[in-house]
Amino acid sequence: MKYYYTCSSEPLMYSTCGNLMSKDGFLHHRRRFDYHVLIFVLEGTLNITQSEVSHAVAPGQYIVLKSGEEHYGHQPSTGRLAYLWVHFASGTPWETGRYGSSLKLPEAYSYLIPEHGISGSLQRISMLFHQLIDFSRQETRYTEAILNYAMSLLAMEITQQFLDGLYNRNHNISPTIYTVMEWIKSNCHKPLTLPEIAGEFHYNPEYLSSLFKKETGMKLIFFLNKSRIEISKNLLSSNNITIKEAAYSCGFQDEKYYMKLFKTYEGMTPLQVRSRCP
């Protein structure tokens, strides 16, 4: 499997972006392009070949089409196809690496993106992509800089998700449980229950809870509350929010229960944590 990387000391250079929607039979034209292309599929399957290697990019997956390498659609899509795309460049060349069971990371701080990967958090990548598209439709004094930094943030998010996935793979956490963990962290501010979380992924609650404990060593509800406590710690760093507001803002429905859990998880009370904030 290939991955691409380059130095991230400077922001990437945005060119253009958009979204494609096709009802049926989409076939990407053949070309060798001067820009790198990032495609993130939302619906359907994109069949595309790069450097004579064929890819079927499914929903929640992305592909990087490297500048100067020929790519083309090798088979029309079946049914609806929707994806987000962006063209970009960088001031430093993108190197190509290969990884199998292990990956030697570049020493320099880098953008590092698989040629064909799967999103660990579809919500975050989709949000950042749509934010980029929204910025591209604005005309302000800082539009060019905003677009370059928004593109860089998107690439950094993909890099971080990729590295998180490698860490979890090395610690025997499956893609399914990793996705559940990321979803919980993104939604823990809501009043969730175990059956609701399991239903989101079409699992039996007892089975999902057992699988989660087996792979992570934590009970699912423990992880949910831990994620909520982390959010509340950030909220408490602001003196403009009360402890009650912090509790309710991160998904707890009972202030006293929140304070009890906080002491259990952190070894100190919310008030003690707040007093340590500058």
mmCIF file of C-alpha atoms in Angstrom:
data_model
loop_
_atom_site.group_PDB
_atom_site.id
_atom_site.type_symbol
_atom_site.label_atom_id
_atom_site.label_comp_id
_atom_site.label_asym_id
_atom_site.label_seq_id
_atom_site.Cartn_x
_atom_site.Cartn_y
_atom_site.Cartn_z
ATOM 1 C CA MET A 1 0.000 0.000 0.000
ATOM 2 C CA LYS A 2 1.341 3.428 -0.962
ATOM 3 C CA TYR A 3 1.296 6.621 1.049
ATOM 4 C CA TYR A 4 2.420 10.142 0.202
ATOM 5 C CA TYR A 5 4.171 12.589 2.499
ATOM 6 C CA THR A 6 5.766 16.025 2.469
ATOM 7 C CA CYS A 7 6.989 18.629 4.949
ATOM 8 C CA SER A 8 4.221 20.538 6.725
ATOM 9 C CA SER A 9 6.244 23.584 7.774
ATOM 10 C CA GLU A 10 4.364 25.627 5.167
ATOM 11 C CA PRO A 11 0.638 25.541 4.325
ATOM 12 C CA LEU A 12 -0.509 23.677 1.240
ATOM 13 C CA MET A 13 -1.541 25.700 -1.807
ATOM 14 C CA TYR A 14 -5.239 25.433 -2.623
ATOM 15 C CA SER A 15 -6.334 25.584 -6.276
ATOM 16 C CA THR A 16 -10.032 24.715 -6.618
ATOM 17 C CA CYS A 17 -12.644 22.401 -5.105
ATOM 18 C CA GLY A 18 -16.218 21.232 -5.489
ATOM 19 C CA ASN A 19 -18.632 18.351 -5.218
ATOM 20 C CA LEU A 20 -19.696 15.880 -7.882
ATOM 21 C CA MET A 21 -23.096 14.215 -8.059
ATOM 22 C CA SER A 22 -24.021 11.661 -10.713
ATOM 23 C CA LYS A 23 -27.231 9.662 -11.055
ATOM 24 C CA ASP A 24 -25.586 6.770 -12.897
ATOM 25 C CA GLY A 25 -22.725 5.745 -15.164
ATOM 26 C CA PHE A 26 -20.067 8.285 -14.141
ATOM 27 C CA LEU A 27 -16.660 7.618 -15.710
ATOM 28 C CA HIS A 28 -13.684 9.813 -14.815
ATOM 29 C CA HIS A 29 -11.803 11.077 -17.876
ATOM 30 C CA ARG A 30 -8.175 10.127 -18.515
ATOM 31 C CA ARG A 31 -5.566 12.755 -17.686
ATOM 32 C CA ARG A 32 -2.147 13.548 -16.243
ATOM 33 C CA PHE A 33 -2.651 16.582 -14.012
ATOM 34 C CA ASP A 34 -0.384 19.368 -12.708
ATOM 35 C CA TYR A 35 -2.097 19.392 -9.303
ATOM 36 C CA HIS A 36 -2.631 16.759 -6.638
ATOM 37 C CA VAL A 37 -6.282 15.715 -6.289
ATOM 38 C CA LEU A 38 -8.001 14.579 -3.092
ATOM 39 C CA ILE A 39 -11.383 12.861 -3.519
ATOM 40 C CA PHE A 40 -13.661 11.896 -0.619
ATOM 41 C CA VAL A 41 -16.613 9.660 -1.531
ATOM 42 C CA LEU A 42 -19.960 10.235 0.204
ATOM 43 C CA GLU A 43 -22.219 7.876 -1.755
ATOM 44 C CA GLY A 44 -21.730 5.130 -4.340
ATOM 45 C CA THR A 45 -18.385 3.785 -5.551
ATOM 46 C CA LEU A 46 -15.801 5.618 -7.648
ATOM 47 C CA ASN A 47 -13.878 3.253 -9.929
ATOM 48 C CA ILE A 48 -10.578 4.884 -10.789
ATOM 49 C CA THR A 49 -7.114 3.754 -11.874
ATOM 50 C CA GLN A 50 -3.850 5.526 -11.021
ATOM 51 C CA SER A 51 -0.525 4.425 -12.499
ATOM 52 C CA GLU A 52 -2.208 1.225 -13.742
ATOM 53 C CA VAL A 53 -3.481 0.262 -10.267
ATOM 54 C CA SER A 54 -7.281 0.067 -10.021
ATOM 55 C CA HIS A 55 -9.206 1.344 -6.999
ATOM 56 C CA ALA A 56 -12.855 1.091 -5.949
ATOM 57 C CA VAL A 57 -13.345 4.028 -3.582
ATOM 58 C CA ALA A 58 -16.400 3.400 -1.386
ATOM 59 C CA PRO A 59 -18.366 5.772 0.900
ATOM 60 C CA GLY A 60 -16.220 7.090 3.758
ATOM 61 C CA GLN A 61 -13.044 6.422 1.767
ATOM 62 C CA TYR A 62 -10.685 8.816 -0.003
ATOM 63 C CA ILE A 63 -8.042 8.670 -2.704
ATOM 64 C CA VAL A 64 -5.106 10.931 -3.519
ATOM 65 C CA LEU A 65 -4.299 11.300 -7.211
ATOM 66 C CA LYS A 66 -0.695 12.449 -7.322
ATOM 67 C CA SER A 67 0.452 15.240 -9.596
ATOM 68 C CA GLY A 68 2.066 13.969 -12.796
ATOM 69 C CA GLU A 69 0.674 10.425 -12.522
ATOM 70 C CA GLU A 70 -1.951 9.333 -15.051
ATOM 71 C CA HIS A 71 -5.396 8.510 -13.698
ATOM 72 C CA TYR A 72 -8.687 7.555 -15.323
ATOM 73 C CA GLY A 73 -11.989 5.833 -14.672
ATOM 74 C CA HIS A 74 -11.736 2.170 -15.591
ATOM 75 C CA GLN A 75 -15.426 1.341 -15.072
ATOM 76 C CA PRO A 76 -18.618 3.448 -14.959
ATOM 77 C CA SER A 77 -20.252 3.896 -11.566
ATOM 78 C CA THR A 78 -23.446 1.975 -10.843
ATOM 79 C CA GLY A 79 -26.286 4.102 -9.505
ATOM 80 C CA ARG A 80 -25.781 7.340 -7.603
ATOM 81 C CA LEU A 81 -22.285 8.661 -6.974
ATOM 82 C CA ALA A 82 -21.413 11.672 -4.820
ATOM 83 C CA TYR A 83 -17.969 12.857 -3.818
ATOM 84 C CA LEU A 84 -16.076 15.956 -2.680
ATOM 85 C CA TRP A 85 -12.864 16.945 -4.455
ATOM 86 C CA VAL A 86 -10.051 19.471 -4.177
ATOM 87 C CA HIS A 87 -7.008 20.300 -6.308
ATOM 88 C CA PHE A 88 -3.914 21.458 -4.428
ATOM 89 C CA ALA A 89 -0.130 21.805 -4.597
ATOM 90 C CA SER A 90 2.729 22.333 -2.155
ATOM 91 C CA GLY A 91 6.045 24.140 -2.018
ATOM 92 C CA THR A 92 7.874 20.887 -1.285
ATOM 93 C CA PRO A 93 7.685 17.663 -3.318
ATOM 94 C CA TRP A 94 5.471 14.780 -2.185
ATOM 95 C CA GLU A 95 7.467 11.613 -1.644
ATOM 96 C CA THR A 96 6.053 8.115 -2.056
ATOM 97 C CA GLY A 97 6.425 5.413 0.579
ATOM 98 C CA ARG A 98 5.106 1.890 1.019
ATOM 99 C CA TYR A 99 3.975 0.135 4.154
ATOM 100 C CA GLY A 100 2.898 -3.352 5.132
ATOM 101 C CA SER A 101 2.652 -4.589 8.685
ATOM 102 C CA SER A 102 4.824 -1.697 9.896
ATOM 103 C CA LEU A 103 5.461 1.860 8.806
ATOM 104 C CA LYS A 104 8.635 3.894 9.183
ATOM 105 C CA LEU A 105 7.462 7.454 9.672
ATOM 106 C CA PRO A 106 9.439 10.388 8.259
ATOM 107 C CA GLU A 107 11.549 12.167 10.868
ATOM 108 C CA ALA A 108 10.304 15.629 9.883
ATOM 109 C CA TYR A 109 6.826 16.779 10.856
ATOM 110 C CA SER A 110 4.817 15.890 7.773
ATOM 111 C CA TYR A 111 1.542 15.599 5.977
ATOM 112 C CA LEU A 112 1.189 11.848 5.474
ATOM 113 C CA ILE A 113 -1.764 10.480 3.526
ATOM 114 C CA PRO A 114 -2.407 6.985 2.122
ATOM 115 C CA GLU A 115 -3.041 6.781 -1.600
ATOM 116 C CA HIS A 116 -6.380 5.078 -0.818
ATOM 117 C CA GLY A 117 -7.636 5.229 2.755
ATOM 118 C CA ILE A 118 -10.711 5.051 4.950
ATOM 119 C CA SER A 119 -11.856 7.844 7.234
ATOM 120 C CA GLY A 120 -11.698 7.178 10.965
ATOM 121 C CA SER A 121 -14.240 9.959 11.483
ATOM 122 C CA LEU A 122 -16.404 10.610 8.443
ATOM 123 C CA GLN A 123 -18.074 13.527 10.235
ATOM 124 C CA ARG A 124 -14.854 15.475 10.775
ATOM 125 C CA ILE A 125 -13.467 15.033 7.266
ATOM 126 C CA SER A 126 -16.841 15.827 5.718
ATOM 127 C CA MET A 127 -17.166 18.941 7.903
ATOM 128 C CA LEU A 128 -13.688 20.214 7.002
ATOM 129 C CA PHE A 129 -14.264 19.492 3.307
ATOM 130 C CA HIS A 130 -17.592 21.352 3.294
ATOM 131 C CA GLN A 131 -15.957 24.212 5.201
ATOM 132 C CA LEU A 132 -13.311 24.410 2.470
ATOM 133 C CA ILE A 133 -16.000 24.508 -0.222
ATOM 134 C CA ASP A 134 -17.858 27.215 1.705
ATOM 135 C CA PHE A 135 -14.696 29.339 2.004
ATOM 136 C CA SER A 136 -14.079 28.962 -1.749
ATOM 137 C CA ARG A 137 -17.378 30.741 -2.440
ATOM 138 C CA GLN A 138 -16.452 33.791 -0.386
ATOM 139 C CA GLU A 139 -14.471 36.806 -1.515
ATOM 140 C CA THR A 140 -12.655 38.526 1.321
ATOM 141 C CA ARG A 141 -9.291 40.110 1.899
ATOM 142 C CA TYR A 142 -7.979 36.867 3.372
ATOM 143 C CA THR A 143 -9.690 34.343 1.094
ATOM 144 C CA GLU A 144 -6.462 32.982 -0.436
ATOM 145 C CA ALA A 145 -4.780 32.500 2.938
ATOM 146 C CA ILE A 146 -7.943 31.026 4.473
ATOM 147 C CA LEU A 147 -8.227 28.482 1.651
ATOM 148 C CA ASN A 148 -4.574 27.459 1.959
ATOM 149 C CA TYR A 149 -4.875 26.940 5.707
ATOM 150 C CA ALA A 150 -8.263 25.193 5.403
ATOM 151 C CA MET A 151 -6.714 22.799 2.871
ATOM 152 C CA SER A 152 -3.786 22.222 5.233
ATOM 153 C CA LEU A 153 -6.129 21.553 8.156
ATOM 154 C CA LEU A 154 -7.996 18.963 6.080
ATOM 155 C CA ALA A 155 -4.707 17.238 5.195
ATOM 156 C CA MET A 156 -3.591 17.315 8.840
ATOM 157 C CA GLU A 157 -6.879 15.764 9.970
ATOM 158 C CA ILE A 158 -6.491 12.930 7.448
ATOM 159 C CA THR A 159 -2.875 12.456 8.557
ATOM 160 C CA GLN A 160 -3.873 12.270 12.223
ATOM 161 C CA GLN A 161 -6.684 9.819 11.529
ATOM 162 C CA PHE A 162 -4.294 7.640 9.547
ATOM 163 C CA LEU A 163 -1.717 7.631 12.359
ATOM 164 C CA ASP A 164 -4.433 6.975 14.957
ATOM 165 C CA GLY A 165 -5.569 4.023 12.868
ATOM 166 C CA LEU A 166 -2.023 2.629 12.785
ATOM 167 C CA TYR A 167 -1.757 2.974 16.567
ATOM 168 C CA ASN A 168 -5.049 1.176 17.080
ATOM 169 C CA ARG A 169 -4.072 -1.558 14.633
ATOM 170 C CA ASN A 170 -0.841 -2.101 16.575
ATOM 171 C CA HIS A 171 -2.906 -2.329 19.770
ATOM 172 C CA ASN A 172 -5.395 -4.800 18.262
ATOM 173 C CA ILE A 173 -8.287 -2.337 17.990
ATOM 174 C CA SER A 174 -10.428 -3.191 14.968
ATOM 175 C CA PRO A 175 -11.665 -0.583 12.460
ATOM 176 C CA THR A 176 -15.198 -1.157 13.778
ATOM 177 C CA ILE A 177 -14.358 -0.315 17.391
ATOM 178 C CA TYR A 178 -12.124 2.574 16.289
ATOM 179 C CA THR A 179 -15.090 4.017 14.373
ATOM 180 C CA VAL A 180 -17.326 3.572 17.418
ATOM 181 C CA MET A 181 -14.775 5.369 19.605
ATOM 182 C CA GLU A 182 -14.498 8.297 17.199
ATOM 183 C CA TRP A 183 -18.291 8.526 16.899
ATOM 184 C CA ILE A 184 -18.662 8.583 20.680
ATOM 185 C CA LYS A 185 -16.079 11.365 21.005
ATOM 186 C CA SER A 186 -17.945 13.396 18.377
ATOM 187 C CA ASN A 187 -21.393 12.840 19.927
ATOM 188 C CA CYS A 188 -20.787 12.404 23.658
ATOM 189 C CA HIS A 189 -22.274 15.833 24.422
ATOM 190 C CA LYS A 190 -25.673 14.311 23.621
ATOM 191 C CA PRO A 191 -27.693 12.295 26.212
ATOM 192 C CA LEU A 192 -26.614 8.916 24.798
ATOM 193 C CA THR A 193 -27.383 5.434 26.110
ATOM 194 C CA LEU A 194 -25.756 2.091 25.300
ATOM 195 C CA PRO A 195 -28.759 0.914 23.201
ATOM 196 C CA GLU A 196 -28.670 4.175 21.214
ATOM 197 C CA ILE A 197 -24.956 3.827 20.488
ATOM 198 C CA ALA A 198 -25.353 0.173 19.508
ATOM 199 C CA GLY A 199 -28.335 1.042 17.308
ATOM 200 C CA GLU A 200 -26.262 3.621 15.440
ATOM 201 C CA PHE A 201 -23.981 0.783 14.296
ATOM 202 C CA HIS A 202 -26.705 -1.890 14.027
ATOM 203 C CA TYR A 203 -25.281 -4.004 16.855
ATOM 204 C CA ASN A 204 -26.881 -5.752 19.801
ATOM 205 C CA PRO A 205 -26.018 -3.610 22.887
ATOM 206 C CA GLU A 206 -24.629 -6.526 24.908
ATOM 207 C CA TYR A 207 -22.509 -7.756 21.995
ATOM 208 C CA LEU A 208 -21.074 -4.309 21.239
ATOM 209 C CA SER A 209 -20.325 -3.711 24.913
ATOM 210 C CA SER A 210 -18.541 -7.066 25.169
ATOM 211 C CA LEU A 211 -16.531 -6.461 21.979
ATOM 212 C CA PHE A 212 -15.583 -2.948 23.099
ATOM 213 C CA LYS A 213 -14.346 -4.215 26.470
ATOM 214 C CA LYS A 214 -12.383 -7.035 24.844
ATOM 215 C CA GLU A 215 -10.511 -4.726 22.452
ATOM 216 C CA THR A 216 -10.018 -1.610 24.578
ATOM 217 C CA GLY A 217 -10.002 -2.951 28.126
ATOM 218 C CA MET A 218 -12.710 -0.407 29.010
ATOM 219 C CA LYS A 219 -16.451 -0.654 29.335
ATOM 220 C CA LEU A 220 -18.210 1.333 26.633
ATOM 221 C CA ILE A 221 -20.079 3.499 29.152
ATOM 222 C CA PHE A 222 -16.779 4.164 30.949
ATOM 223 C CA PHE A 223 -15.320 5.459 27.679
ATOM 224 C CA LEU A 224 -18.441 7.559 27.013
ATOM 225 C CA ASN A 225 -18.180 9.218 30.422
ATOM 226 C CA LYS A 226 -14.410 9.631 30.045
ATOM 227 C CA SER A 227 -14.964 11.475 26.752
ATOM 228 C CA ARG A 228 -17.541 13.712 28.424
ATOM 229 C CA ILE A 229 -15.205 14.493 31.320
ATOM 230 C CA GLU A 230 -12.479 15.526 28.851
ATOM 231 C CA ILE A 231 -14.877 17.985 27.211
ATOM 232 C CA SER A 232 -15.917 19.396 30.574
ATOM 233 C CA LYS A 233 -12.270 19.960 31.569
ATOM 234 C CA ASN A 234 -11.849 22.209 28.548
ATOM 235 C CA LEU A 235 -15.054 24.054 29.408
ATOM 236 C CA LEU A 236 -13.933 24.579 32.997
ATOM 237 C CA SER A 237 -10.822 26.379 31.783
ATOM 238 C CA SER A 238 -13.149 29.301 31.063
ATOM 239 C CA ASN A 239 -14.335 31.248 34.093
ATOM 240 C CA ASN A 240 -17.487 32.235 32.227
ATOM 241 C CA ILE A 241 -19.174 28.845 32.616
ATOM 242 C CA THR A 242 -20.557 27.303 35.795
ATOM 243 C CA ILE A 243 -19.971 23.714 36.875
ATOM 244 C CA LYS A 244 -23.644 22.996 36.242
ATOM 245 C CA GLU A 245 -23.362 24.417 32.725
ATOM 246 C CA ALA A 246 -20.219 22.348 32.114
ATOM 247 C CA ALA A 247 -22.064 19.202 33.211
ATOM 248 C CA TYR A 248 -25.064 19.747 30.964
ATOM 249 C CA SER A 249 -22.968 20.946 28.003
ATOM 250 C CA CYS A 250 -21.012 17.681 27.864
ATOM 251 C CA GLY A 251 -23.977 15.310 28.053
ATOM 252 C CA PHE A 252 -24.640 14.816 31.763
ATOM 253 C CA GLN A 253 -28.214 15.297 32.963
ATOM 254 C CA ASP A 254 -27.406 15.355 36.689
ATOM 255 C CA GLU A 255 -24.917 17.826 38.173
ATOM 256 C CA LYS A 256 -24.256 15.763 41.315
ATOM 257 C CA TYR A 257 -23.644 12.588 39.293
ATOM 258 C CA TYR A 258 -21.258 14.546 37.064
ATOM 259 C CA MET A 259 -19.287 15.816 40.067
ATOM 260 C CA LYS A 260 -19.069 12.296 41.510
ATOM 261 C CA LEU A 261 -17.814 10.837 38.218
ATOM 262 C CA PHE A 262 -15.377 13.709 37.738
ATOM 263 C CA LYS A 263 -13.769 12.967 41.116
ATOM 264 C CA THR A 264 -13.590 9.263 40.224
ATOM 265 C CA TYR A 265 -11.944 9.860 36.840
ATOM 266 C CA GLU A 266 -9.674 12.801 37.699
ATOM 267 C CA GLY A 267 -8.950 12.315 41.407
ATOM 268 C CA MET A 268 -10.109 15.856 42.138
ATOM 269 C CA THR A 269 -13.290 17.902 41.933
ATOM 270 C CA PRO A 270 -14.286 20.180 39.038
ATOM 271 C CA LEU A 271 -13.743 23.166 41.338
ATOM 272 C CA GLN A 272 -10.193 22.031 42.114
ATOM 273 C CA VAL A 273 -9.454 21.645 38.400
ATOM 274 C CA ARG A 274 -10.825 25.123 37.724
ATOM 275 C CA SER A 275 -8.690 26.637 40.490
ATOM 276 C CA ARG A 276 -5.567 25.338 38.714
ATOM 277 C CA CYS A 277 -6.452 27.167 35.498
ATOM 278 C CA PRO A 278 -4.567 30.446 34.994
#
